[in-house]
mmCIF file of C-alpha atoms in Angstrom:
data_model
loop_
_atom_site.group_PDB
_atom_site.id
_atom_site.type_symbol
_atom_site.label_atom_id
_atom_site.label_comp_id
_atom_site.label_asym_id
_atom_site.label_seq_id
_atom_site.Cartn_x
_atom_site.Cartn_y
_atom_site.Cartn_z
ATOM 1 C CA VAL X 101 46.293 -5.957 -17.678
ATOM 2 C CA ALA X 102 47.362 -4.892 -14.180
ATOM 3 C CA LYS X 103 43.862 -4.722 -12.740
ATOM 4 C CA ILE X 104 40.294 -5.094 -13.950
ATOM 5 C CA THR X 105 37.606 -3.660 -11.674
ATOM 6 C CA PRO X 106 33.867 -4.398 -11.777
ATOM 7 C CA GLY X 107 31.506 -1.924 -13.437
ATOM 8 C CA ALA X 108 33.732 -0.805 -16.305
ATOM 9 C CA ALA X 109 34.852 -2.684 -19.385
ATOM 10 C CA SER X 110 38.557 -3.212 -19.842
ATOM 11 C CA ILE X 111 39.527 -3.000 -23.508
ATOM 12 C CA VAL X 112 42.429 -4.928 -25.002
ATOM 13 C CA LYS X 113 43.490 -3.769 -28.466
ATOM 14 C CA ILE X 114 44.906 -6.343 -30.859
ATOM 15 C CA ILE X 115 47.784 -5.081 -32.955
ATOM 16 C CA ASP X 116 48.115 -7.915 -35.486
ATOM 17 C CA PRO X 117 45.279 -7.705 -38.065
ATOM 18 C CA GLU X 118 46.147 -11.195 -39.355
ATOM 19 C CA THR X 119 44.465 -12.735 -36.315
ATOM 20 C CA GLY X 120 41.073 -11.499 -37.500
ATOM 21 C CA LEU X 121 40.569 -9.986 -34.063
ATOM 22 C CA LYS X 122 40.585 -6.243 -33.459
ATOM 23 C CA GLU X 123 39.540 -5.819 -29.842
ATOM 24 C CA ILE X 124 38.523 -7.648 -26.647
ATOM 25 C CA GLN X 125 36.212 -6.050 -24.083
ATOM 26 C CA ILE X 126 36.081 -7.592 -20.610
ATOM 27 C CA THR X 127 33.736 -6.805 -17.717
ATOM 28 C CA VAL X 128 34.215 -8.724 -14.456
ATOM 29 C CA THR X 129 31.984 -9.419 -11.461
ATOM 30 C CA LYS X 130 34.853 -9.091 -9.001
ATOM 31 C CA GLU X 131 38.266 -7.506 -9.174
ATOM 32 C CA ALA X 132 40.969 -9.355 -11.129
ATOM 33 C CA THR X 133 44.657 -8.493 -11.030
ATOM 34 C CA ALA X 134 47.689 -9.360 -13.139
ATOM 35 C CA VAL X 135 45.441 -10.544 -15.936
ATOM 36 C CA LYS X 136 47.215 -11.736 -19.058
ATOM 37 C CA ILE X 137 45.388 -12.133 -22.361
ATOM 38 C CA THR X 138 47.100 -14.003 -25.184
ATOM 39 C CA VAL X 139 45.747 -14.094 -28.735
ATOM 40 C CA THR X 140 47.127 -16.638 -31.176
ATOM 41 C CA LYS X 141 46.406 -16.776 -34.900
ATOM 42 C CA LEU X 142 45.841 -20.373 -35.990
ATOM 43 C CA GLU X 143 46.791 -21.459 -39.502
ATOM 44 C CA GLY X 144 44.018 -24.006 -39.597
ATOM 45 C CA LYS X 145 41.857 -26.176 -37.399
ATOM 46 C CA PRO X 146 43.964 -27.311 -34.411
ATOM 47 C CA ALA X 147 44.524 -31.028 -33.895
ATOM 48 C CA ILE X 148 42.748 -30.918 -30.538
ATOM 49 C CA VAL X 149 39.517 -29.852 -32.262
ATOM 50 C CA THR X 150 37.614 -33.060 -32.997
ATOM 51 C CA HIS X 151 34.341 -31.492 -34.144
ATOM 52 C CA GLU X 152 33.724 -30.202 -37.654
ATOM 53 C CA ILE X 153 32.059 -26.901 -38.551
ATOM 54 C CA THR X 154 29.056 -27.639 -40.735
ATOM 55 C CA ASN X 155 27.215 -25.521 -43.320
ATOM 56 C CA SER X 156 29.773 -22.722 -43.035
ATOM 57 C CA ASN X 157 33.029 -21.633 -44.674
ATOM 58 C CA VAL X 158 35.892 -20.700 -42.346
ATOM 59 C CA TYR X 159 37.667 -17.369 -42.784
ATOM 60 C CA LYS X 160 40.081 -17.575 -39.837
ATOM 61 C CA TYR X 161 40.768 -19.511 -36.644
ATOM 62 C CA PHE X 162 42.202 -17.842 -33.557
ATOM 63 C CA GLU X 163 42.595 -18.697 -29.893
ATOM 64 C CA ILE X 164 42.279 -16.540 -26.778
ATOM 65 C CA ASN X 165 43.955 -17.710 -23.569
ATOM 66 C CA ARG X 166 43.872 -15.900 -20.221
ATOM 67 C CA THR X 167 45.755 -16.038 -16.976
ATOM 68 C CA ASN X 168 44.302 -15.005 -13.581
ATOM 69 C CA LEU X 169 40.829 -14.658 -15.062
ATOM 70 C CA ASP X 170 38.240 -17.429 -14.837
ATOM 71 C CA ASP X 171 35.185 -17.613 -17.069
ATOM 72 C CA SER X 172 33.085 -17.623 -13.878
ATOM 73 C CA ASN X 173 34.366 -14.099 -13.150
ATOM 74 C CA LEU X 174 33.277 -12.778 -16.528
ATOM 75 C CA GLN X 175 30.181 -10.606 -16.316
ATOM 76 C CA GLN X 176 30.401 -9.846 -20.004
ATOM 77 C CA SER X 177 32.974 -10.381 -22.713
ATOM 78 C CA LYS X 178 32.822 -9.007 -26.222
ATOM 79 C CA LEU X 179 35.010 -9.316 -29.280
ATOM 80 C CA VAL X 180 35.389 -7.107 -32.302
ATOM 81 C CA VAL X 181 36.462 -9.191 -35.295
ATOM 82 C CA ARG X 182 37.401 -8.049 -38.774
ATOM 83 C CA VAL X 183 36.760 -9.659 -42.142
ATOM 84 C CA GLU X 184 38.422 -8.499 -45.329
ATOM 85 C CA LYS X 185 35.940 -7.086 -47.825
ATOM 86 C CA SER X 186 37.903 -8.694 -50.676
ATOM 87 C CA PHE X 187 37.422 -12.140 -49.090
ATOM 88 C CA LEU X 188 33.657 -11.694 -49.118
ATOM 89 C CA GLU X 189 33.538 -10.129 -52.579
ATOM 90 C CA ASN X 190 35.859 -12.655 -54.259
ATOM 91 C CA ASN X 191 33.873 -15.592 -52.879
ATOM 92 C CA LYS X 192 30.502 -13.876 -53.420
ATOM 93 C CA TYR X 193 29.654 -14.242 -49.729
ATOM 94 C CA ASP X 194 26.926 -12.245 -48.042
ATOM 95 C CA LYS X 195 28.410 -9.909 -45.414
ATOM 96 C CA ASN X 196 25.322 -10.504 -43.268
ATOM 97 C CA ASN X 197 26.096 -14.233 -43.041
ATOM 98 C CA VAL X 198 29.316 -13.806 -41.033
ATOM 99 C CA VAL X 199 29.096 -15.688 -37.721
ATOM 100 C CA VAL X 200 31.794 -16.258 -35.099
ATOM 101 C CA GLN X 201 31.786 -19.732 -33.521
ATOM 102 C CA ARG X 202 33.355 -20.814 -30.224
ATOM 103 C CA TYR X 203 34.736 -24.282 -29.558
ATOM 104 C CA ASN X 204 34.016 -26.451 -26.542
ATOM 105 C CA ALA X 205 35.718 -29.835 -26.232
ATOM 106 C CA ILE X 206 32.482 -31.477 -25.054
ATOM 107 C CA THR X 207 29.707 -29.766 -27.005
ATOM 108 C CA GLY X 208 31.694 -28.779 -30.092
ATOM 109 C CA TRP X 209 31.137 -25.546 -32.000
ATOM 110 C CA SER X 210 28.484 -23.039 -30.917
ATOM 111 C CA LYS X 211 27.434 -19.964 -32.851
ATOM 112 C CA LEU X 212 27.846 -16.633 -31.062
ATOM 113 C CA ASP X 213 25.715 -13.521 -31.390
ATOM 114 C CA THR X 214 27.477 -11.695 -34.234
ATOM 115 C CA LYS X 215 26.385 -8.293 -35.509
ATOM 116 C CA LEU X 216 27.853 -6.149 -38.275
ATOM 117 C CA SER X 217 29.019 -2.937 -36.588
ATOM 118 C CA SER X 218 31.026 -0.939 -39.136
ATOM 119 C CA GLU X 219 31.978 -0.804 -42.813
ATOM 120 C CA ALA X 220 33.878 2.467 -42.495
ATOM 121 C CA ASP X 221 37.309 0.919 -43.012
ATOM 122 C CA ILE X 222 38.377 0.719 -46.647
ATOM 123 C CA LYS X 223 39.656 -2.858 -46.247
ATOM 124 C CA TYR X 224 37.671 -4.502 -43.433
ATOM 125 C CA ILE X 225 34.135 -4.985 -42.127
ATOM 126 C CA ASP X 226 33.878 -5.059 -38.322
ATOM 127 C CA TYR X 227 31.565 -7.298 -36.298
ATOM 128 C CA ASP X 228 30.621 -7.191 -32.611
ATOM 129 C CA VAL X 229 30.532 -10.595 -30.948
ATOM 130 C CA THR X 230 29.265 -11.584 -27.494
ATOM 131 C CA THR X 231 30.943 -14.639 -25.954
ATOM 132 C CA PRO X 232 30.482 -16.423 -22.596
ATOM 133 C CA GLY X 233 34.193 -17.133 -22.333
ATOM 134 C CA PHE X 234 37.489 -17.604 -24.135
ATOM 135 C CA SER X 235 38.655 -20.581 -26.156
ATOM 136 C CA ILE X 236 39.303 -21.407 -29.801
ATOM 137 C CA PHE X 237 37.221 -19.345 -32.206
ATOM 138 C CA ALA X 238 36.406 -19.531 -35.891
ATOM 139 C CA ILE X 239 35.190 -16.642 -38.035
ATOM 140 C CA THR X 240 32.807 -18.281 -40.483
ATOM 141 C CA VAL X 241 30.391 -17.410 -43.254
ATOM 142 C CA GLU X 242 27.186 -19.398 -43.218
ATOM 143 C CA GLN X 243 26.249 -21.066 -46.477
ATOM 144 C CA ALA X 244 22.958 -20.003 -47.996
ATOM 145 C CA ALA X 245 20.203 -22.537 -47.405
ATOM 146 C CA THR X 246 19.037 -24.494 -50.428
ATOM 147 C CA ALA X 247 15.600 -23.536 -51.650
ATOM 148 C CA SER X 248 12.897 -26.199 -51.259
ATOM 149 C CA GLN X 249 10.615 -27.227 -54.113
ATOM 150 C CA GLU X 250 7.743 -25.401 -52.403
ATOM 151 C CA GLU X 251 9.787 -22.206 -52.337
ATOM 152 C CA LEU X 252 10.770 -22.576 -55.992
ATOM 153 C CA ASP X 253 7.114 -23.140 -56.939
ATOM 154 C CA LEU X 254 6.044 -19.986 -55.101
ATOM 155 C CA VAL X 255 8.746 -17.925 -56.823
ATOM 156 C CA ALA X 256 7.656 -19.318 -60.205
ATOM 157 C CA GLU X 257 4.065 -18.405 -59.334
ATOM 158 C CA ALA X 258 5.162 -14.868 -58.399
ATOM 159 C CA ARG X 259 6.925 -14.470 -61.762
ATOM 160 C CA GLN X 260 3.875 -15.768 -63.643
ATOM 161 C CA LEU X 261 1.552 -13.394 -61.777
ATOM 162 C CA LEU X 262 3.939 -10.542 -62.545
ATOM 163 C CA ALA X 263 3.736 -11.418 -66.250
ATOM 164 C CA GLU X 264 -0.066 -11.328 -65.959
ATOM 165 C CA ASN X 265 0.055 -7.922 -64.226
ATOM 166 C CA GLU X 266 -1.358 -9.439 -61.019
ATOM 167 C CA TYR X 267 1.012 -7.479 -58.801
ATOM 168 C CA ASP X 268 -0.628 -7.972 -55.398
ATOM 169 C CA GLY X 269 -0.836 -11.719 -55.937
ATOM 170 C CA ALA X 270 2.807 -11.805 -57.062
ATOM 171 C CA LEU X 271 3.945 -9.982 -53.913
ATOM 172 C CA GLU X 272 1.907 -12.309 -51.717
ATOM 173 C CA ALA X 273 3.420 -15.429 -53.321
ATOM 174 C CA LEU X 274 6.919 -13.975 -52.987
ATOM 175 C CA SER X 275 6.329 -13.153 -49.318
ATOM 176 C CA GLU X 276 5.315 -16.771 -48.679
ATOM 177 C CA ALA X 277 8.483 -17.987 -50.435
ATOM 178 C CA GLU X 278 10.711 -15.771 -48.296
ATOM 179 C CA ALA X 279 8.937 -16.895 -45.104
ATOM 180 C CA LEU X 280 10.015 -20.499 -45.773
ATOM 181 C CA ARG X 281 13.619 -19.481 -45.108
ATOM 182 C CA SER X 282 12.950 -16.467 -42.859
ATOM 183 C CA GLY X 283 14.854 -14.101 -45.114
ATOM 184 C CA ASP X 284 14.645 -11.465 -47.796
ATOM 185 C CA GLN X 285 16.538 -13.309 -50.519
ATOM 186 C CA TYR X 286 14.221 -12.069 -53.270
ATOM 187 C CA THR X 287 14.552 -8.318 -52.760
ATOM 188 C CA ASP X 288 15.399 -7.711 -56.436
ATOM 189 C CA LEU X 289 12.302 -9.543 -57.666
ATOM 190 C CA ALA X 290 10.125 -7.821 -55.050
ATOM 191 C CA LYS X 291 11.433 -4.439 -56.219
ATOM 192 C CA GLN X 292 10.705 -5.395 -59.835
ATOM 193 C CA ILE X 293 7.098 -6.236 -58.939
ATOM 194 C CA ARG X 294 6.603 -3.032 -56.923
ATOM 195 C CA ASP X 295 8.104 -0.915 -59.710
ATOM 196 C CA ALA X 296 5.808 -2.563 -62.258
ATOM 197 C CA LYS X 297 2.818 -1.957 -60.004
ATOM 198 C CA THR X 298 3.759 1.706 -59.592
ATOM 199 C CA ALA X 299 4.257 2.125 -63.346
ATOM 200 C CA SER X 300 0.879 0.528 -64.102
ATOM 201 C CA THR X 301 -0.840 2.826 -61.633
ATOM 202 C CA ALA X 302 0.851 5.873 -63.141
ATOM 203 C CA GLY X 303 -0.187 4.721 -66.637
ATOM 204 C CA GLU X 304 -3.924 4.485 -65.941
ATOM 205 C CA PRO X 305 -6.092 6.676 -68.235
ATOM 206 C CA PRO X 306 -7.005 9.969 -66.618
ATOM 207 C CA ILE X 307 -10.434 10.301 -65.121
ATOM 208 C CA SER X 308 -12.678 11.903 -67.786
ATOM 209 C CA VAL X 309 -14.314 15.143 -66.775
ATOM 210 C CA PRO X 310 -17.688 15.778 -68.499
ATOM 211 C CA PRO X 311 -17.728 18.996 -70.545
ATOM 212 C CA LYS X 312 -19.582 21.897 -69.127
ATOM 213 C CA LYS X 313 -23.074 22.355 -70.518
ATOM 214 C CA LYS X 314 -23.471 25.313 -72.816
ATOM 215 C CA SER X 315 -25.678 28.074 -71.564
ATOM 216 C CA TYR X 316 -28.651 28.900 -73.882
ATOM 217 C CA VAL X 317 -29.847 31.979 -71.930
ATOM 218 C CA TRP X 318 -28.500 34.489 -74.441
ATOM 219 C CA ALA X 319 -30.006 32.567 -77.330
ATOM 220 C CA TRP X 320 -33.453 32.790 -75.725
ATOM 221 C CA ILE X 321 -33.035 36.515 -75.077
ATOM 222 C CA ILE X 322 -32.062 37.138 -78.704
ATOM 223 C CA ALA X 323 -35.033 35.066 -79.923
ATOM 224 C CA ILE X 324 -37.498 36.977 -77.723
ATOM 225 C CA ILE X 325 -36.117 40.308 -78.903
ATOM 226 C CA GLY X 326 -36.505 39.137 -82.496
ATOM 227 C CA VAL X 327 -40.145 38.090 -81.945
ATOM 228 C CA ILE X 328 -40.937 41.441 -80.308
ATOM 229 C CA GLY X 329 -39.313 43.241 -83.222
ATOM 230 C CA ILE X 330 -41.443 41.321 -85.748
ATOM 231 C CA VAL X 331 -44.652 42.042 -83.768
ATOM 232 C CA VAL X 332 -43.824 45.753 -83.639
ATOM 233 C CA LEU X 333 -43.057 45.807 -87.360
ATOM 234 C CA VAL X 334 -46.316 44.040 -88.256
ATOM 235 C CA PHE X 335 -48.283 46.424 -86.025
ATOM 236 C CA PHE X 336 -46.597 49.408 -87.673
ATOM 237 C CA LEU X 337 -47.396 48.172 -91.202
ATOM 238 C CA MET X 338 -51.031 47.521 -90.294
ATOM 239 C CA GLN X 339 -51.411 51.020 -88.898
ATOM 240 C CA LYS X 340 -49.903 52.453 -92.041
ATOM 241 C CA GLN X 341 -52.389 50.591 -94.256
ATOM 242 C CA LYS X 342 -55.327 51.835 -92.232
ATOM 243 C CA ASN X 343 -54.188 55.411 -92.653
ATOM 244 C CA ARG X 344 -54.027 55.029 -96.415
ATOM 245 C CA LYS X 345 -57.608 53.715 -96.639
ATOM 246 C CA ARG X 346 -58.847 56.850 -94.978
#
């Protein structure tokens, strides 16, 4: 790079996909000239690395060296790394557990802020990584934490409550289990409980509506008319009898 000026990121594209690195973005605090960036794909952990990576599986190692650019002059440096989808799928790794680590000869490996940025490519998943400087890097996949007995007990309780149709209690127990590892590792079970709760609500008997009371108004009218008719008839017959006696 002939010159890097402050205020704008200089982007270095990486041609070789085997490195695991797609792009380097550099922002400096003061002007840097004749900057040379060299990326090397490493076949394994270099001999100079004396610290082990723990609780993670390594996808690739690579090294970034620079000339005429000190880490102290870096205002911000970002990497875009790529991980093959087949690597994650074949090993049943969670794509959200990918973390890039940077090596320091004194402090060892440190995890960098790594965020999934794109799955658009048919072969790779891209991740944005923020790094304080350049060195040896490892693209790793963190191993899932082992569930504690307390967590297992809470999950068992959630399943039992689900079987007893106690859906709110089941969700509460499951939430407590997930909080022990600060994750959402039981999304399938949570969905099962919510679906069962929704189905039970939809299956409740409908609210009964009391039948409308029959109106007896017309019956009373007919009865009154009938009584009047009988009275008139009786009166008519009595008048007729009186006339005959005369």
